[in-house]
Short mmCIF file of C-alpha atoms and ligand atoms in Angstrom, two decimals:
data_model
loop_
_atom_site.label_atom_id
_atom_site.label_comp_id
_atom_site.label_asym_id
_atom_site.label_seq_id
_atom_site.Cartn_x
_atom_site.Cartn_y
_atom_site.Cartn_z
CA UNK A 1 -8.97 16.77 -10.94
CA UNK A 2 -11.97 15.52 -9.17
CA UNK A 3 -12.26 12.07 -8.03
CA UNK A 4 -14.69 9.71 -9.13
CA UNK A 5 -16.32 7.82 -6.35
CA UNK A 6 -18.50 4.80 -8.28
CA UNK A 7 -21.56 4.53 -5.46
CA UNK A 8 -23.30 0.67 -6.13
CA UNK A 9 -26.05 0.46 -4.48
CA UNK A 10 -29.65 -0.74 -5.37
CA UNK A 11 -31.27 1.27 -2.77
CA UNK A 12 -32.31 4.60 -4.86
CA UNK A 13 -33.24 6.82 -1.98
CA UNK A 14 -29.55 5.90 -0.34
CA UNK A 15 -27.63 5.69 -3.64
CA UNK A 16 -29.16 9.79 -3.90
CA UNK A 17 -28.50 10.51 -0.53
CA UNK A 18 -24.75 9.83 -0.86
CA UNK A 19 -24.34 11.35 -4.03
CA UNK A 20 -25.77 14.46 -3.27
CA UNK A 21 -23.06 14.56 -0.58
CA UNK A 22 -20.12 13.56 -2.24
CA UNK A 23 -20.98 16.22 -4.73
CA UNK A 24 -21.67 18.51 -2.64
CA UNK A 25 -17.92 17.64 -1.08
CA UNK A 26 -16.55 18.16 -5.09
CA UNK A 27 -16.68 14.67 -5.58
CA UNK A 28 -17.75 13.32 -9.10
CA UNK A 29 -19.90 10.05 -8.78
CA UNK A 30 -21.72 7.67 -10.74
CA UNK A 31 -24.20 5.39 -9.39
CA UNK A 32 -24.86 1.39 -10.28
CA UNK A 33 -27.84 -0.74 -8.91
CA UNK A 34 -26.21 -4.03 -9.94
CA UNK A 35 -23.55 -5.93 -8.89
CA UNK A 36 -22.68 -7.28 -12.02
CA UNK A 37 -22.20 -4.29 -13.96
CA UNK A 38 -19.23 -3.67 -11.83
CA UNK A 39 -16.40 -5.41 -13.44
CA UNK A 40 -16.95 -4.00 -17.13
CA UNK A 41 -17.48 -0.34 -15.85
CA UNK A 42 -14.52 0.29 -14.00
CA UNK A 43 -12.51 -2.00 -16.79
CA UNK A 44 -13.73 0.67 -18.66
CA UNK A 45 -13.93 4.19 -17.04
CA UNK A 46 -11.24 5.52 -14.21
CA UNK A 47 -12.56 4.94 -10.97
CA UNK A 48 -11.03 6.04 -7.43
CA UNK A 49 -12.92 4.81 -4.72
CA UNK A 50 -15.84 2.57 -4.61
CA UNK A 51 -18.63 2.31 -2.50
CA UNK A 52 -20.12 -1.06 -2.25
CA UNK A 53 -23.42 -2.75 -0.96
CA UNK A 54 -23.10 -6.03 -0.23
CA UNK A 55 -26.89 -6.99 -0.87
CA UNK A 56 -26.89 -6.44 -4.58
CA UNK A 57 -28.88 -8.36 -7.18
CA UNK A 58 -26.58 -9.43 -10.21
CA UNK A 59 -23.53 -10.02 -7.96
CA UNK A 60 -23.19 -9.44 -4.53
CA UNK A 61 -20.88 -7.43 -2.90
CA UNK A 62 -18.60 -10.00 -0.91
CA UNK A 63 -17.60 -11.32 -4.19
CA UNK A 64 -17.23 -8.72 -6.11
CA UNK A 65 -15.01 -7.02 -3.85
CA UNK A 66 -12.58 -10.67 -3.60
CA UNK A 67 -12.80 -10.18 -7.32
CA UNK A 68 -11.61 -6.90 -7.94
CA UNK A 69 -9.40 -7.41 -5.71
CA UNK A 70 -8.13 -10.05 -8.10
CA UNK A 71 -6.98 -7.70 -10.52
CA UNK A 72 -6.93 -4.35 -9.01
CA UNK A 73 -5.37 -2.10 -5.73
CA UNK A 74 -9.20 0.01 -6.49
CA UNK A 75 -9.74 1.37 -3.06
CA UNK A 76 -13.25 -0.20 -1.84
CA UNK A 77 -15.98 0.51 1.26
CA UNK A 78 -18.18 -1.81 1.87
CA UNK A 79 -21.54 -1.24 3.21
CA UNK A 80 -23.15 -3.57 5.20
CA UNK A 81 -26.68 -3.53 6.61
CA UNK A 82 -26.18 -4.97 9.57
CA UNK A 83 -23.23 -4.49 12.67
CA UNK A 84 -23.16 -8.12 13.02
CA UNK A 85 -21.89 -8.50 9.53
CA UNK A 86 -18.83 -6.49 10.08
CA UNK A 87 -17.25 -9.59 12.36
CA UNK A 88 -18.32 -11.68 9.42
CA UNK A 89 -16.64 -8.63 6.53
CA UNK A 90 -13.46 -8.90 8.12
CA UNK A 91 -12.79 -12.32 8.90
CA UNK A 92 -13.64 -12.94 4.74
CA UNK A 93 -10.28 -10.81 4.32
CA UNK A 94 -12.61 -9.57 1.21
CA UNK A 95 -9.28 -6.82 0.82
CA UNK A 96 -11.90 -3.84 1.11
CA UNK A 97 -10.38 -0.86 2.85
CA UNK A 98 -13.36 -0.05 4.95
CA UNK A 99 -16.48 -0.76 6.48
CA UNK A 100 -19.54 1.57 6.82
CA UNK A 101 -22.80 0.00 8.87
CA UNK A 102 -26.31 1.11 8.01
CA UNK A 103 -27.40 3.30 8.92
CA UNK A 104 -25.55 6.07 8.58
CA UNK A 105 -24.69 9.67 8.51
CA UNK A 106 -23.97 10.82 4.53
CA UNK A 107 -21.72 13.11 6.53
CA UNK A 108 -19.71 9.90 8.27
CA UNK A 109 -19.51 8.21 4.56
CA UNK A 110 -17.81 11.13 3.23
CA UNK A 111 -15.57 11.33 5.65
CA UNK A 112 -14.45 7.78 5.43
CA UNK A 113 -14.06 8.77 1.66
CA UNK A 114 -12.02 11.03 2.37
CA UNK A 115 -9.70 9.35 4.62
CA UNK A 116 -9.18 6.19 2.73
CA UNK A 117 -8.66 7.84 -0.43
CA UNK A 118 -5.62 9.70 1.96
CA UNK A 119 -4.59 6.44 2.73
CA UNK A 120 -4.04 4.83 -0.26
CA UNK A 121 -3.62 7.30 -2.86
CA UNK A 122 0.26 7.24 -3.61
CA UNK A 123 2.76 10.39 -2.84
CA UNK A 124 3.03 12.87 -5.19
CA UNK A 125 6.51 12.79 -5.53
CA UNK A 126 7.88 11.60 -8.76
CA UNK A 127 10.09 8.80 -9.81
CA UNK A 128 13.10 9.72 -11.36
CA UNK A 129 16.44 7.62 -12.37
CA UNK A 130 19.48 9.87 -13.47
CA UNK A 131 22.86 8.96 -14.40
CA UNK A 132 25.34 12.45 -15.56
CA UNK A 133 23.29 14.45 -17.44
CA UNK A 134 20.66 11.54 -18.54
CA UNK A 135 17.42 11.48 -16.88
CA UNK A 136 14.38 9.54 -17.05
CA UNK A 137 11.37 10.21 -15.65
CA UNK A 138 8.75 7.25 -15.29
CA UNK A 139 5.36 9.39 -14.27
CA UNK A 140 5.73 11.04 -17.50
CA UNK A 141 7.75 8.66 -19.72
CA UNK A 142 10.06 11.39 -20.81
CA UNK A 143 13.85 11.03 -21.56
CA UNK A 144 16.24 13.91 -20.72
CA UNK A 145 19.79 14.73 -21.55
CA UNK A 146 21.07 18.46 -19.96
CA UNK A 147 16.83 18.47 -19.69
CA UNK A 148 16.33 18.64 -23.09
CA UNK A 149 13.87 16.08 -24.42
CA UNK A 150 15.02 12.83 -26.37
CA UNK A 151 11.78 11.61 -27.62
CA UNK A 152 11.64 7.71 -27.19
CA UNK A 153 9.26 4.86 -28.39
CA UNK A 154 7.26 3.16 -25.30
CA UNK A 155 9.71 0.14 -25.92
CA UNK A 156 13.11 2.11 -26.18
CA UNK A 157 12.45 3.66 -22.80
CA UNK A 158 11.59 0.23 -21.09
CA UNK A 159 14.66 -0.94 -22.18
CA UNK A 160 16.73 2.00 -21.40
CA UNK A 161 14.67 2.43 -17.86
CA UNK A 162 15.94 -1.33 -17.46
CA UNK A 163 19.17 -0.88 -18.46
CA UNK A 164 19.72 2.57 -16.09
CA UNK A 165 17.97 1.08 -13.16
CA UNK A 166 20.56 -1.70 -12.84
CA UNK A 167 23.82 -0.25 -13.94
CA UNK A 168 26.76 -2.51 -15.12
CA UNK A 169 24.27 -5.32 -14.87
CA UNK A 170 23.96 -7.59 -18.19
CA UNK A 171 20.29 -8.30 -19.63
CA UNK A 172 20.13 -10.61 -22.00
CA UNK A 173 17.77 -10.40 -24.95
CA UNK A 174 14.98 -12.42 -23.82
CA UNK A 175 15.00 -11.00 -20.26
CA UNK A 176 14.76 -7.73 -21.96
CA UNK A 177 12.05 -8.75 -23.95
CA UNK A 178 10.87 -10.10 -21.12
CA UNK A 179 10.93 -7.51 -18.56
CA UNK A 180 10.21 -4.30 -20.54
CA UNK A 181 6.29 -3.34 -20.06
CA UNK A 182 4.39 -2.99 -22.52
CA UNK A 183 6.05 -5.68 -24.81
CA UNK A 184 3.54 -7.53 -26.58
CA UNK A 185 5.24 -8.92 -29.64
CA UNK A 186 6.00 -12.64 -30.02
CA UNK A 187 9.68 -12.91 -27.90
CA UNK A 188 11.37 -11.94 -31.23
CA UNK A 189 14.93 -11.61 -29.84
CA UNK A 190 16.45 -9.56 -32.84
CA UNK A 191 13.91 -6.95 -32.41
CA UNK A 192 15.87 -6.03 -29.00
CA UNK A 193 18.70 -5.24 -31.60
CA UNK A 194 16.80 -2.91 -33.22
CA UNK A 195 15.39 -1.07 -30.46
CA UNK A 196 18.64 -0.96 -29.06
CA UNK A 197 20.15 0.28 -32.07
CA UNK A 198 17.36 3.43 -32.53
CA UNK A 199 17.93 4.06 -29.00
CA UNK A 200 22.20 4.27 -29.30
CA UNK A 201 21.43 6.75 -32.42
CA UNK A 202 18.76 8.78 -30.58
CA UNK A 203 21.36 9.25 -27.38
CA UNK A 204 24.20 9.73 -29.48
CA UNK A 205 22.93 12.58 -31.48
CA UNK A 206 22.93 13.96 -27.62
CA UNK A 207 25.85 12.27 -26.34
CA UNK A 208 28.47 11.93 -29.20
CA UNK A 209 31.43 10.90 -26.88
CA UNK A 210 29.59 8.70 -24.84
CA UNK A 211 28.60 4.99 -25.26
CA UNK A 212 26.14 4.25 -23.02
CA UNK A 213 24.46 0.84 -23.78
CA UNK A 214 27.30 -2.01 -24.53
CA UNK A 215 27.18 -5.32 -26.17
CA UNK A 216 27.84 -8.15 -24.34
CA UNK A 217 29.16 -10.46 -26.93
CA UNK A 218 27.24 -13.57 -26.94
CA UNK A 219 24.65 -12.62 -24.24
CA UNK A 220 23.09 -8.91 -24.49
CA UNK A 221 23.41 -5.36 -23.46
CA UNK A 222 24.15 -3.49 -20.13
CA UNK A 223 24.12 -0.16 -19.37
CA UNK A 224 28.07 1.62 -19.19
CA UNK A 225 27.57 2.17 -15.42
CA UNK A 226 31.11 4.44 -16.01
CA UNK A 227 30.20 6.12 -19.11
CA UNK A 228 30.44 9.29 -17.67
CA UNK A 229 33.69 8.98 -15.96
CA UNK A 230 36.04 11.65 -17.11
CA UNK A 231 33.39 13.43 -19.61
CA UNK A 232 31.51 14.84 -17.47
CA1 CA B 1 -28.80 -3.58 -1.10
#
């Protein structure tokens, strides 16, 4: 998939001139001409790189980039006018990831596109915790056992990606209620149970002879860190 590079810029014949580059490059852009319509765009729409002005009416650029930053890894390039403000850019520690001075080549801006997106976009390699024949994958939330799909709720896999990551280790209700993402209920301890009992019954049906998440009498659950001793 393309990337999107958001170009905000109040200068029309620069905003174009940049555009019709990145495009040209395969690059899908969209282009502001006010700082603060920033924030709610890219709260909204997936973003990868922005490109940022720092003379902006609305909001300027120097703090909109310390305020992103606030929130988000969004890779950013400022541009700035003049060299002298470059000194000035950097000694702000705004958190932007690079600096273009105007003027400039459309050709040089691309290029520094490029390369920062190399920087900072993460490897492609995917995250995956396995214990025997159970497997979870975290880029695409999926649950395996002898690669055959358990489907589990968004909560049952935090716990169980918890649980696996920290074998033998006790949890106890609220720190799983705690630490699971994507928890948004109101610390209701019991509800652990339940998830914790859907999730037993869903690995079971895979796993008859194994029990994989214990209770901790008086505390919690932790994950059997030798459940597969012997079975398999
Ligand atoms: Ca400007």
């Amino acid at each position: 998939m393309s990337d999107h590079i958001l170009i905000v810029e109040d200068e029309e014949k620069i905003a174009l001139l940049i555009r019709d580059y990145l495009e040209a490059e395969g690059f899908v852009t969209t282009i502001l001409d006010r700082g603060d319509l920033v924030e709610s765009y890219i709260a909204k729409t997936p973003v990868d790189l922005i490109l940022l002005d720092v003379m902006l009416p609305g909001k300027d650029g120097l703090t909109l980039c310390r305020d992103i930053r606030k929130t988000s890894s969004l890779p950013v390039i400022m541009l700035t006018a003049r060299v002298s403000e470059i000194d000035r850019l950097v000694g702000l520690e705004l958190g932007s990831d690079d600096y273009i001075c105007k003027p400039f080549s459309p050709r040089e801006v691309v290029a520094r596109v490029k390369a920062v997106l190399r920087r900072t976009s993460p490897p492609a390699r995917e995250t995956e915790i396995a214990i025997g024949p159970l497997a979870l994958n975290e880029d695409r939330h999926t649950c395996t056992v002898d690669n055959k799909e358990v489907t589990l709720t968004p909560n049952e896999f935090g716990i169980l990606r918890l649980l696996m990551a920290h074998p033998g280790k006790v949890f106890s209700r609220s720190e799983l209620l705690d630490k699971v993402q994507g928890y948004h209920f109101e610390g209701y301890e019991r509800t652990v149970d339940s998830h914790v009992k859907n999730l037993r019954k869903k690995l079971a049906a895979r796993l008859p002879k194994v029990q994989l998440i214990l209770s901790v009498y008086g505390i919690g659950y932790k994950l059997n860190d030798r459940a597969f001793d012997g079975t398999y």
